[in-house]
Amino acid sequence: MADDSKSTTLLSADNSFGKLPDHLLIEIFIRVPISEWAQISCVKKQWANLFREECLWHAALVRRFPLAGQTKRWPGPIPRGLSKRRYAALYVSKHIFSLDGEMDEIVGHTYLFLKEQLEISNMPPPSGILHGTIIDQFISCGKSRNRAHELASQIWLAVIDNLEENEQTFLLLKRLALEGDVFLPYPYTRSYKVQWRVFEKLFTDFRDCFNHVDYYDVLACAKHRFQPIPSAWLGY
């Protein structure tokens, strides 16, 4: 009897909560930790729809990043997008790069752009094109060539480190490692640190994925670019 009474009370509370208008639900949801949003959106179709709409994300953006509304639109090839995209970009900037200032959001957008190009595309553009797009974005926003190259390198390293360890990532890293060297003027040249990280992940995290031919092809490229190479990379 007690269990039935408790169930009835919970059901009644749920029904009452479900009758709240959307604007009040939004004010409640944006105060809940973002880690719980996916679970909340699965409770009801109405709530799932709220998380797809611009109103909730705009409210969350203003609450979490009050200065975001003052950010001017920027030139360049990477668009800013709507509130959900902007929220994700600012979240990335804060939690992955810990950067402050006007460039925060652009760094986050650039990270999302590169990660999506590498993960979602069946055949991503060559790394030189992606790197050039990132450099153009930062230069068009007033960054110096040195700063643009530095930021682009940080973004590449962060994306590579946050790729899932699966066959798709192995094939992607192998393709990046085997890309031919193309002469490009600074700052469009690929970072030495980024190239090293690609080979390092292949020979450590994905070593068991190699077949005999692939291993020696990638090893030959590594020896061509780096001298000396770590002994840990040797031995199939």
Tab-separated table of N, CA, C and O in Angstrom, residues 94-155:
chain	number	residue	atom	x	y	z
A	94	LYS	N	36.591	26.915	-23.115
A	94	LYS	CA	36.816	27.027	-21.672
A	94	LYS	C	37.414	25.759	-21.081
A	94	LYS	O	38.324	25.819	-20.248
A	95	HIS	N	36.921	24.591	-21.512
A	95	HIS	CA	37.292	23.350	-20.840
A	95	HIS	C	38.443	22.599	-21.507
A	95	HIS	O	39.081	21.765	-20.868
A	96	ILE	N	38.711	22.869	-22.775
A	96	ILE	CA	39.823	22.191	-23.446
A	96	ILE	C	41.033	23.104	-23.580
A	96	ILE	O	42.171	22.681	-23.382
A	97	PHE	N	40.788	24.381	-23.872
A	97	PHE	CA	41.905	25.298	-24.115
A	97	PHE	C	42.145	26.271	-22.970
A	97	PHE	O	43.226	26.823	-22.852
A	98	SER	N	41.126	26.513	-22.149
A	98	SER	CA	41.249	27.443	-21.017
A	98	SER	C	41.784	28.796	-21.468
A	98	SER	O	42.704	29.362	-20.876
A	99	LEU	N	41.216	29.306	-22.550
A	99	LEU	CA	41.636	30.597	-23.087
A	99	LEU	C	40.659	31.681	-22.659
A	99	LEU	O	39.489	31.430	-22.423
A	100	ASP	N	41.140	32.897	-22.582
A	100	ASP	CA	40.303	34.043	-22.258
A	100	ASP	C	40.439	35.078	-23.368
A	100	ASP	O	41.429	35.134	-24.068
A	101	GLY	N	39.422	35.917	-23.495
A	101	GLY	CA	39.512	37.001	-24.456
A	101	GLY	C	38.590	36.820	-25.638
A	101	GLY	O	37.803	35.886	-25.732
A	102	GLU	N	38.709	37.725	-26.583
A	102	GLU	CA	37.794	37.783	-27.715
A	102	GLU	C	37.891	36.556	-28.614
A	102	GLU	O	36.928	36.185	-29.271
A	103	MET	N	39.061	35.900	-28.635
A	103	MET	CA	39.255	34.786	-29.556
A	103	MET	C	38.706	33.468	-29.024
A	103	MET	O	38.740	32.475	-29.711
A	104	ASP	N	38.225	33.451	-27.802
A	104	ASP	CA	37.749	32.199	-27.214
A	104	ASP	C	36.801	31.440	-28.132
A	104	ASP	O	36.989	30.267	-28.411
A	105	GLU	N	35.765	32.114	-28.548
A	105	GLU	CA	34.724	31.433	-29.315
A	105	GLU	C	35.257	30.951	-30.659
A	105	GLU	O	34.890	29.878	-31.135
A	106	ILE	N	36.127	31.711	-31.270
A	106	ILE	CA	36.672	31.320	-32.566
A	106	ILE	C	37.523	30.058	-32.430
A	106	ILE	O	37.478	29.171	-33.282
A	107	VAL	N	38.280	29.969	-31.355
A	107	VAL	CA	39.080	28.767	-31.119
A	107	VAL	C	38.169	27.552	-30.983
A	107	VAL	O	38.431	26.487	-31.549
A	108	GLY	N	37.077	27.707	-30.233
A	108	GLY	CA	36.138	26.601	-30.070
A	108	GLY	C	35.493	26.188	-31.377
A	108	GLY	O	35.366	24.997	-31.676
A	109	HIS	N	35.081	27.168	-32.177
A	109	HIS	CA	34.471	26.855	-33.472
A	109	HIS	C	35.465	26.146	-34.390
A	109	HIS	O	35.103	25.225	-35.125
A	110	THR	N	36.701	26.586	-34.346
A	110	THR	CA	37.720	25.977	-35.199
A	110	THR	C	37.984	24.538	-34.779
A	110	THR	O	38.147	23.645	-35.621
A	111	TYR	N	38.014	24.297	-33.475
A	111	TYR	CA	38.173	22.929	-32.967
A	111	TYR	C	37.023	22.044	-33.447
A	111	TYR	O	37.243	20.926	-33.946
A	112	LEU	N	35.786	22.527	-33.305
A	112	LEU	CA	34.624	21.741	-33.729
A	112	LEU	C	34.656	21.482	-35.232
A	112	LEU	O	34.332	20.381	-35.694
A	113	PHE	N	35.038	22.504	-35.993
A	113	PHE	CA	35.129	22.361	-37.448
A	113	PHE	C	36.111	21.259	-37.827
A	113	PHE	O	35.797	20.361	-38.620
A	114	LEU	N	37.303	21.302	-37.251
A	114	LEU	CA	38.327	20.319	-37.606
A	114	LEU	C	37.920	18.918	-37.157
A	114	LEU	O	38.067	17.944	-37.910
A	115	LYS	N	37.397	18.801	-35.954
A	115	LYS	CA	37.009	17.486	-35.434
A	115	LYS	C	35.915	16.862	-36.295
A	115	LYS	O	35.939	15.665	-36.595
A	116	GLU	N	34.957	17.672	-36.703
A	116	GLU	CA	33.878	17.155	-37.547
A	116	GLU	C	34.395	16.746	-38.920
A	116	GLU	O	33.985	15.722	-39.469
A	117	GLN	N	35.287	17.543	-39.472
A	117	GLN	CA	35.841	17.203	-40.783
A	117	GLN	C	36.593	15.874	-40.739
A	117	GLN	O	36.522	15.075	-41.671
A	118	LEU	N	37.298	15.638	-39.643
A	118	LEU	CA	38.095	14.417	-39.536
A	118	LEU	C	37.258	13.204	-39.142
A	118	LEU	O	37.535	12.083	-39.577
A	119	GLU	N	36.236	13.409	-38.327
A	119	GLU	CA	35.462	12.282	-37.797
A	119	GLU	C	34.265	11.910	-38.658
A	119	GLU	O	33.964	10.728	-38.844
A	120	ILE	N	33.560	12.913	-39.157
A	120	ILE	CA	32.288	12.651	-39.827
A	120	ILE	C	32.480	12.339	-41.302
A	120	ILE	O	31.806	11.486	-41.866
A	121	SER	N	33.404	13.019	-41.934
A	121	SER	CA	33.586	12.841	-43.372
A	121	SER	C	34.144	11.454	-43.685
A	121	SER	O	35.061	10.976	-43.017
A	122	ASN	N	33.572	10.813	-44.700
A	122	ASN	CA	34.111	9.527	-45.148
A	122	ASN	C	35.488	9.704	-45.772
A	122	ASN	O	36.350	8.842	-45.655
A	123	MET	N	35.679	10.807	-46.452
A	123	MET	CA	36.970	11.116	-47.054
A	123	MET	C	37.300	12.572	-46.743
A	123	MET	O	36.975	13.471	-47.516
A	124	PRO	N	37.929	12.831	-45.585
A	124	PRO	CA	38.226	14.213	-45.202
A	124	PRO	C	39.144	14.883	-46.215
A	124	PRO	O	39.925	14.215	-46.899
A	125	PRO	N	39.064	16.204	-46.330
A	125	PRO	CA	40.004	16.921	-47.196
A	125	PRO	C	41.435	16.693	-46.724
A	125	PRO	O	41.665	16.354	-45.561
A	126	PRO	N	42.411	16.876	-47.598
A	126	PRO	CA	43.812	16.763	-47.169
A	126	PRO	C	44.098	17.694	-45.995
A	126	PRO	O	43.500	18.766	-45.876
A	127	SER	N	45.013	17.274	-45.146
A	127	SER	CA	45.301	18.059	-43.946
A	127	SER	C	45.793	19.458	-44.292
A	127	SER	O	45.556	20.408	-43.543
A	128	GLY	N	46.475	19.599	-45.435
A	128	GLY	CA	46.961	20.920	-45.832
A	128	GLY	C	45.825	21.898	-46.069
A	128	GLY	O	45.923	23.083	-45.724
A	129	ILE	N	44.726	21.408	-46.652
A	129	ILE	CA	43.568	22.272	-46.897
A	129	ILE	C	42.898	22.647	-45.577
A	129	ILE	O	42.539	23.808	-45.346
A	130	LEU	N	42.741	21.670	-44.692
A	130	LEU	CA	42.131	21.949	-43.391
A	130	LEU	C	42.993	22.920	-42.586
A	130	LEU	O	42.482	23.859	-41.964
A	131	HIS	N	44.295	22.686	-42.608
A	131	HIS	CA	45.209	23.567	-41.879
A	131	HIS	C	45.160	24.983	-42.453
A	131	HIS	O	45.131	25.969	-41.703
A	132	GLY	N	45.117	25.082	-43.777
A	132	GLY	CA	45.043	26.397	-44.412
A	132	GLY	C	43.761	27.130	-44.065
A	132	GLY	O	43.762	28.357	-43.869
A	133	THR	N	42.650	26.389	-43.975
A	133	THR	CA	41.372	27.002	-43.595
A	133	THR	C	41.445	27.578	-42.191
A	133	THR	O	40.958	28.683	-41.923
A	134	ILE	N	42.071	26.834	-41.290
A	134	ILE	CA	42.207	27.304	-39.906
A	134	ILE	C	43.098	28.545	-39.845
A	134	ILE	O	42.774	29.525	-39.160
A	135	ILE	N	44.212	28.507	-40.560
A	135	ILE	CA	45.113	29.663	-40.582
A	135	ILE	C	44.396	30.888	-41.134
A	135	ILE	O	44.482	31.995	-40.577
A	136	ASP	N	43.674	30.712	-42.246
A	136	ASP	CA	42.936	31.832	-42.841
A	136	ASP	C	41.921	32.409	-41.861
A	136	ASP	O	41.701	33.623	-41.821
A	137	GLN	N	41.288	31.529	-41.084
A	137	GLN	CA	40.295	31.993	-40.111
A	137	GLN	C	40.932	32.930	-39.089
A	137	GLN	O	40.412	34.009	-38.805
A	138	PHE	N	42.055	32.523	-38.545
A	138	PHE	CA	42.688	33.335	-37.511
A	138	PHE	C	43.288	34.626	-38.080
A	138	PHE	O	43.190	35.686	-37.459
A	139	ILE	N	43.891	34.541	-39.251
A	139	ILE	CA	44.478	35.742	-39.852
A	139	ILE	C	43.390	36.750	-40.210
A	139	ILE	O	43.552	37.961	-40.011
A	140	SER	N	42.261	36.251	-40.718
A	140	SER	CA	41.164	37.158	-41.078
A	140	SER	C	40.585	37.846	-39.850
A	140	SER	O	39.963	38.902	-39.957
A	141	CYS	N	40.805	37.254	-38.677
A	141	CYS	CA	40.331	37.852	-37.425
A	141	CYS	C	41.397	38.714	-36.763
A	141	CYS	O	41.230	39.136	-35.611
A	142	GLY	N	42.495	38.952	-37.465
A	142	GLY	CA	43.484	39.892	-36.967
A	142	GLY	C	44.657	39.295	-36.229
A	142	GLY	O	45.486	40.034	-35.685
A	143	LYS	N	44.747	37.978	-36.194
A	143	LYS	CA	45.878	37.360	-35.511
A	143	LYS	C	47.130	37.421	-36.388
A	143	LYS	O	47.051	37.352	-37.614
A	144	SER	N	48.268	37.526	-35.738
A	144	SER	CA	49.530	37.520	-36.474
A	144	SER	C	49.776	36.136	-37.063
A	144	SER	O	49.153	35.146	-36.657
A	145	ARG	N	50.687	36.053	-38.009
A	145	ARG	CA	51.003	34.765	-38.625
A	145	ARG	C	51.531	33.774	-37.593
A	145	ARG	O	51.160	32.597	-37.603
A	146	ASN	N	52.375	34.253	-36.690
A	146	ASN	CA	52.922	33.364	-35.663
A	146	ASN	C	51.831	32.860	-34.722
A	146	ASN	O	51.790	31.675	-34.372
A	147	ARG	N	50.947	33.768	-34.311
A	147	ARG	CA	49.875	33.379	-33.397
A	147	ARG	C	48.892	32.439	-34.090
A	147	ARG	O	48.400	31.483	-33.479
A	148	ALA	N	48.614	32.697	-35.366
A	148	ALA	CA	47.715	31.821	-36.114
A	148	ALA	C	48.284	30.406	-36.200
A	148	ALA	O	47.570	29.416	-36.019
A	149	HIS	N	49.581	30.312	-36.465
A	149	HIS	CA	50.228	29.003	-36.556
A	149	HIS	C	50.220	28.303	-35.202
A	149	HIS	O	49.979	27.085	-35.112
A	150	GLU	N	50.456	29.064	-34.143
A	150	GLU	CA	50.463	28.492	-32.794
A	150	GLU	C	49.082	27.964	-32.409
A	150	GLU	O	48.950	26.844	-31.893
A	151	LEU	N	48.040	28.762	-32.659
A	151	LEU	CA	46.680	28.334	-32.331
A	151	LEU	C	46.263	27.122	-33.162
A	151	LEU	O	45.638	26.187	-32.647
A	152	ALA	N	46.609	27.141	-34.444
A	152	ALA	CA	46.261	26.012	-35.308
A	152	ALA	C	46.921	24.729	-34.809
A	152	ALA	O	46.293	23.658	-34.800
A	153	SER	N	48.164	24.825	-34.379
A	153	SER	CA	48.863	23.648	-33.859
A	153	SER	C	48.194	23.129	-32.591
A	153	SER	O	48.021	21.914	-32.413
A	154	GLN	N	47.808	24.039	-31.700
A	154	GLN	CA	47.123	23.630	-30.472
A	154	GLN	C	45.811	22.920	-30.786
A	154	GLN	O	45.449	21.929	-30.137
A	155	ILE	N	45.098	23.419	-31.765
A	155	ILE	CA	43.811	22.815	-32.134
A	155	ILE	C	44.020	21.432	-32.734
A	155	ILE	O	43.311	20.474	-32.388
